[in-house]
CSV table of C-alpha atoms in Angstrom, one decimal:
chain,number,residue,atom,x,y,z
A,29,UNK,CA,-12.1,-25.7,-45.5
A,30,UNK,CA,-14.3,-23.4,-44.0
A,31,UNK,CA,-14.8,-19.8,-46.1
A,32,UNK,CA,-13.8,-17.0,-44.4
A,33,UNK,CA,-16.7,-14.9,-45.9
A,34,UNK,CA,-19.1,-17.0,-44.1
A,35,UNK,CA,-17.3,-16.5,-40.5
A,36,UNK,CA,-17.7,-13.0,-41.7
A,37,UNK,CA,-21.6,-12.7,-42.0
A,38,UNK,CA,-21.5,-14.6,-38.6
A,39,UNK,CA,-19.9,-12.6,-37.2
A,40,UNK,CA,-21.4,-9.5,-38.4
A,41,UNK,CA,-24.4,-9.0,-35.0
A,42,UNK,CA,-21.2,-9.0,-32.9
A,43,UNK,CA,-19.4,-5.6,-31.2
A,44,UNK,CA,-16.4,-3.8,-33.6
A,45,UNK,CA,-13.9,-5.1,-31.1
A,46,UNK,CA,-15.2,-9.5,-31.5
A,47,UNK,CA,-14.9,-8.6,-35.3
A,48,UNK,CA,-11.5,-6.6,-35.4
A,49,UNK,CA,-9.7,-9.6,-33.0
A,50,UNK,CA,-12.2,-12.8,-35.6
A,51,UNK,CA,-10.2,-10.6,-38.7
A,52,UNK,CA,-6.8,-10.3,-36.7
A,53,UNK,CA,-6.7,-13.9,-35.8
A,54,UNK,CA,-7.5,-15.5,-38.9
A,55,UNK,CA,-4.6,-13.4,-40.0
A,56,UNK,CA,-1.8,-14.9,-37.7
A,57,UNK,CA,-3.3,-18.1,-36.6
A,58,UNK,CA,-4.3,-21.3,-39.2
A,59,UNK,CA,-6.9,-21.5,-37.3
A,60,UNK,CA,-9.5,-22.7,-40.8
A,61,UNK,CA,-6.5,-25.7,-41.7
A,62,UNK,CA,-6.9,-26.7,-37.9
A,63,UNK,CA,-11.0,-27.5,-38.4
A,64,UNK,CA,-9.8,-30.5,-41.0
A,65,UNK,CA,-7.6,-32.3,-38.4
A,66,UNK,CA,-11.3,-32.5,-36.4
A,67,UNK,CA,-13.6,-35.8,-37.1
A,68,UNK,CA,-16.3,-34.6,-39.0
A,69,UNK,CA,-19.1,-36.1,-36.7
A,70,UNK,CA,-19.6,-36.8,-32.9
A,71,UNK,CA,-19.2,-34.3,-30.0
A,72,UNK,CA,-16.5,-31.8,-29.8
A,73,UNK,CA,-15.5,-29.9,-26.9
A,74,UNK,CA,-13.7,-26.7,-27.6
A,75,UNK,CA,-12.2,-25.9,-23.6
A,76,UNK,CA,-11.0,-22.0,-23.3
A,77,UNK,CA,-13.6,-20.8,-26.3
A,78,UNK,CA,-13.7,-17.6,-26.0
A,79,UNK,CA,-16.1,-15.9,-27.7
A,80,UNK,CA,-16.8,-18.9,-29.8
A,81,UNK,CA,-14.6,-18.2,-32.7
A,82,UNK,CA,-13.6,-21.9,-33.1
A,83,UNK,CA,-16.4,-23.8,-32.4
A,84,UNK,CA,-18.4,-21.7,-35.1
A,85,UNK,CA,-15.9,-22.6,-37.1
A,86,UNK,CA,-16.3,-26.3,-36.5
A,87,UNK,CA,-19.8,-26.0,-36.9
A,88,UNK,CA,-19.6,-24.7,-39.9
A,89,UNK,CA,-16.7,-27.0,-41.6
A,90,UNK,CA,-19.2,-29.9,-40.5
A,91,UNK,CA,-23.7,-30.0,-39.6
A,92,UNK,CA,-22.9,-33.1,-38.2
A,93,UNK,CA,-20.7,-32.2,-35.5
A,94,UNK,CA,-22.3,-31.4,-32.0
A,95,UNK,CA,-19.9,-28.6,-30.5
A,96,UNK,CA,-20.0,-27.4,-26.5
A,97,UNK,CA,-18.0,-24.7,-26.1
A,98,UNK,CA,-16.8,-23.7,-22.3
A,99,UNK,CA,-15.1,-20.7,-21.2
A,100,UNK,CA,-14.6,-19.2,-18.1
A,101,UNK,CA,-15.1,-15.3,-19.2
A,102,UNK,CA,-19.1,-14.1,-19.0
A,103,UNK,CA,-18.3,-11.4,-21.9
A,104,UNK,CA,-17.1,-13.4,-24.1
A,105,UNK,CA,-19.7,-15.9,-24.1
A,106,UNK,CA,-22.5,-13.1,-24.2
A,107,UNK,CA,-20.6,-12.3,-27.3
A,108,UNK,CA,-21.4,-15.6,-28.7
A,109,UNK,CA,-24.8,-16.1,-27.9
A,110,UNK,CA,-24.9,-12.7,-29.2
A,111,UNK,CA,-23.2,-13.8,-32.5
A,112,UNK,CA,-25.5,-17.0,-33.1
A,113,UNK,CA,-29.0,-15.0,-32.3
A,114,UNK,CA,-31.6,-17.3,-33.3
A,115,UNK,CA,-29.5,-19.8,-35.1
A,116,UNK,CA,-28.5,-21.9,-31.9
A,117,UNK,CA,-25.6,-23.8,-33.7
A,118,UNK,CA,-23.1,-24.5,-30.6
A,119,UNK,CA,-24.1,-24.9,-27.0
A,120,UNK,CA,-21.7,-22.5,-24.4
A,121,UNK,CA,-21.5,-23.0,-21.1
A,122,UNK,CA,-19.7,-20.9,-18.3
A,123,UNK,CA,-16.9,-22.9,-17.1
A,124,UNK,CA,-13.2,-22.7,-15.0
A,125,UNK,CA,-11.4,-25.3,-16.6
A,126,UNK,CA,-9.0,-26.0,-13.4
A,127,UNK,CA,-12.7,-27.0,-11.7
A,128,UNK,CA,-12.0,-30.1,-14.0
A,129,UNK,CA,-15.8,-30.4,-14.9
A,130,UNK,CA,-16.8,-30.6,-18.2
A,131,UNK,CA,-18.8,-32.7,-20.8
A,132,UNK,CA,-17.5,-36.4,-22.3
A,133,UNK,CA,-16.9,-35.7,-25.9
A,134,UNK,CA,-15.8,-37.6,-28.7
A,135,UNK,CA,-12.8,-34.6,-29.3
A,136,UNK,CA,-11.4,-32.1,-26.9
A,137,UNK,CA,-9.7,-29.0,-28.7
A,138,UNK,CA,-7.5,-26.6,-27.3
A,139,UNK,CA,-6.4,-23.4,-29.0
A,140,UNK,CA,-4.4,-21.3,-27.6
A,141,UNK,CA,-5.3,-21.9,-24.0
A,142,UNK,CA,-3.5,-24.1,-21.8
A,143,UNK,CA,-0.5,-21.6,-22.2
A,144,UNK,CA,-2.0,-20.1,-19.2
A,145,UNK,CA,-2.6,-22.6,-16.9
A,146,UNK,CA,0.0,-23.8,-14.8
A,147,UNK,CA,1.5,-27.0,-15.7
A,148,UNK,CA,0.2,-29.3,-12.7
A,149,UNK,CA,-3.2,-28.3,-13.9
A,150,UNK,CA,-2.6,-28.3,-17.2
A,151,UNK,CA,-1.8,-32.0,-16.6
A,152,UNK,CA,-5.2,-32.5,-14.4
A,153,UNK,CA,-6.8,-31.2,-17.1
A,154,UNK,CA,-5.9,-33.2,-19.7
A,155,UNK,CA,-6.2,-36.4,-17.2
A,156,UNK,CA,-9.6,-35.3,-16.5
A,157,UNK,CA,-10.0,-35.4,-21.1
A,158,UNK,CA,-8.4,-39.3,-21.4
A,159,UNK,CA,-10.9,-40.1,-18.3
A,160,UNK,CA,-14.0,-38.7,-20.3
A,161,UNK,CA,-12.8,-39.6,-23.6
A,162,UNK,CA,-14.0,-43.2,-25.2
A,163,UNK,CA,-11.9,-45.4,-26.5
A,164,UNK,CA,-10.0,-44.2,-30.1
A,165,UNK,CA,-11.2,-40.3,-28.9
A,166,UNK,CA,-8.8,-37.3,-29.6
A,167,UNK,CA,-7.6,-34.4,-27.8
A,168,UNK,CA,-6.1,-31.5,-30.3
A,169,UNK,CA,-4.0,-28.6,-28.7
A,170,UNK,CA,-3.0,-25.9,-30.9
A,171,UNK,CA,-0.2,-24.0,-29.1
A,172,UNK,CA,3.0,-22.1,-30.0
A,173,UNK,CA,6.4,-24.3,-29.8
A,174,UNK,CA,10.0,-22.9,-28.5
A,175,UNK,CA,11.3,-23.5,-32.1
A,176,UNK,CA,11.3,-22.3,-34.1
A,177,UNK,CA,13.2,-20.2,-31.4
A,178,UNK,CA,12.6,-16.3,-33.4
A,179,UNK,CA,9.1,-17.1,-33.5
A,180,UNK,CA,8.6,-18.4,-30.3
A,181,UNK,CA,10.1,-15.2,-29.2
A,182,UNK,CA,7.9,-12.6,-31.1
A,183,UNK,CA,5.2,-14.4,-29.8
A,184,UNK,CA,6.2,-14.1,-26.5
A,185,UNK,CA,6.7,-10.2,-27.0
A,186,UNK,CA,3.3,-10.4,-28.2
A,187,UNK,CA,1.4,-12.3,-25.8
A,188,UNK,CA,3.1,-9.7,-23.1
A,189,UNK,CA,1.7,-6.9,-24.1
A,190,UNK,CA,-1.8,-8.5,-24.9
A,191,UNK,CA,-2.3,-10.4,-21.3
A,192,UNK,CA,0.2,-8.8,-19.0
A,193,UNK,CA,0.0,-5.2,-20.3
A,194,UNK,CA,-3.6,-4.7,-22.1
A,195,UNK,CA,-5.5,-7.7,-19.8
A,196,UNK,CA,-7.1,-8.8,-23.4
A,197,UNK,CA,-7.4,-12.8,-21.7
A,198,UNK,CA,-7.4,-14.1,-18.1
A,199,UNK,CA,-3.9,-14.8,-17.0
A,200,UNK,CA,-0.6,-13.2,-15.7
A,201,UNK,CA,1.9,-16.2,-16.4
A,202,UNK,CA,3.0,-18.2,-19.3
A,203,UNK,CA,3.5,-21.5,-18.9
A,204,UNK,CA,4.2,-22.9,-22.3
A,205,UNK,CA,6.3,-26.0,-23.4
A,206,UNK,CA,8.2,-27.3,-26.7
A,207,UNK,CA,6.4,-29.8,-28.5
A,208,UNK,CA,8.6,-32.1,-27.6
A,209,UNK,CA,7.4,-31.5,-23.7
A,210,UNK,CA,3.4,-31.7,-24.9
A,211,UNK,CA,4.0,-35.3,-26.3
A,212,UNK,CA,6.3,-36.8,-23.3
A,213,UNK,CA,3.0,-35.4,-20.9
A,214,UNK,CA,0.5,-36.9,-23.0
A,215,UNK,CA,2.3,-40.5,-23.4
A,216,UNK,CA,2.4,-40.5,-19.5
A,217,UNK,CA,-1.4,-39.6,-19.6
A,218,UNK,CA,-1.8,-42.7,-21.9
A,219,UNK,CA,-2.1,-41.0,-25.4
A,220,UNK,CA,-0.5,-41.8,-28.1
A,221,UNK,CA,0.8,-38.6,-29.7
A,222,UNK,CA,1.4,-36.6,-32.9
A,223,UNK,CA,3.2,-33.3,-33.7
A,224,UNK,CA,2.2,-31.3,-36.8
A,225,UNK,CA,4.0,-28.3,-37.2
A,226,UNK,CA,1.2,-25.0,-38.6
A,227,UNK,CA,4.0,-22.3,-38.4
A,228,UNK,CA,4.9,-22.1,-42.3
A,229,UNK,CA,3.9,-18.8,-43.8
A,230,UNK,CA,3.5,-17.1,-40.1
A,231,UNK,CA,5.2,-15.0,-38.0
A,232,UNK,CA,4.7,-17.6,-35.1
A,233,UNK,CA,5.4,-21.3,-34.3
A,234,UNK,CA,2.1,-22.5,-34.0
A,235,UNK,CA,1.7,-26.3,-33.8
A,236,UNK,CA,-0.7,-28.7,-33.2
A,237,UNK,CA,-0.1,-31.7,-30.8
A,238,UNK,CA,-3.0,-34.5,-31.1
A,239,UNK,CA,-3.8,-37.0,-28.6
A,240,UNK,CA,-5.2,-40.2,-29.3
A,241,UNK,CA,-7.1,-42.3,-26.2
């Protein structure tokens, strides 16, 4: 597992407000325990990166692994390249996801993302990942679940005031579904999924749904 002292000294070329949210979400989100669920070689797609918090993460749980991130947010990206200055360990590109073009990969992730997408897209976009993917690939999506139902529901008060009330991500909707909902869309799709539940010792019911081509 990666160590979080060396996301630290990463991070450490990036503005005070990248490093306060890189403390804040390693914090609420197991976002270090969801790097071991990734293969530790081939080409991995992180869709809705931000400023590049997983995909450095990725890169550095594993050399081997060749990591595009896309986002669709110019700052954030800027705060990325800013972050790997002369180091040039992931490749970003400028990207809207609903535009449904983006590289093949081995692995497409998801973290926290498709939340705010509406679901038809949501469901182009991850038709769009099966057609891309080769045979045996994955597709991970970290996202919160209804249940447990307090959880869901803190997070829900949280996510309000950070997107609806503060703008902190693009978005003005939630579109979320139980895990239950992410596996039935992703056997029609032609996966064949598997729920892992992340939300012991948090606040919020994070869980991660993988999809296997």
């Amino acid at each position: 597992m990666v160590d979080k002292q060396e996301l630290y000294r990463l991070y450490s070329r990036a503005d005070w407000a990248t490093k306060l949210y890189l403390r804040v979400k390693l914090r609420i989100c197991p976002l270090l325990a969801l790097e071991t669920y990734v293969p530790a070689r081939g080409r991995i797609v992180d869709l809705g990166c931000g400023s590049g918090l997983f995909p450095f993460i990725l890169k550095l749980g594993s050399p081997l692994r060749e990591i595009i991130g896309l986002d669709f947010d110019p700052k954030k990206l800027a705060q990325a390249a800013r972050v790997q200055t002369g180091a040039s360990l992931c490749q970003f590109i400028q990207a809207d996801l609903s535009q449904l073009d983006f590289p093949a990969a081995d692995v497409y992730t998801f973290v926290d993302v498709l939340y705010l997408i509406p679901y038809a897209q949501q469901a182009d976009i991850l038709s769009k990942c099966y057609e891309l993917l080769p045979a045996g690939g994955y597709i991970l999506i970290k996202e919160i679940d209804t249940r447990p139902r307090r959880k869901y529901l803190w997070n829900y008060f949280q996510e309000t005031l950070a997107v609806k009330l503060i703008g902190f991500t693009r978005g003005k909707k939630f579109f979320f579904r139980s895990s239950a909902e992410w596996s039935s869309l992703l056997r029609q799709l032609g996966f064949r999924p598997l729920v892992e539940p992340l939300h012991k010792g948090y606040w919020y019911s994070h869980v991660l749904i993988i999809g296997q081509k």
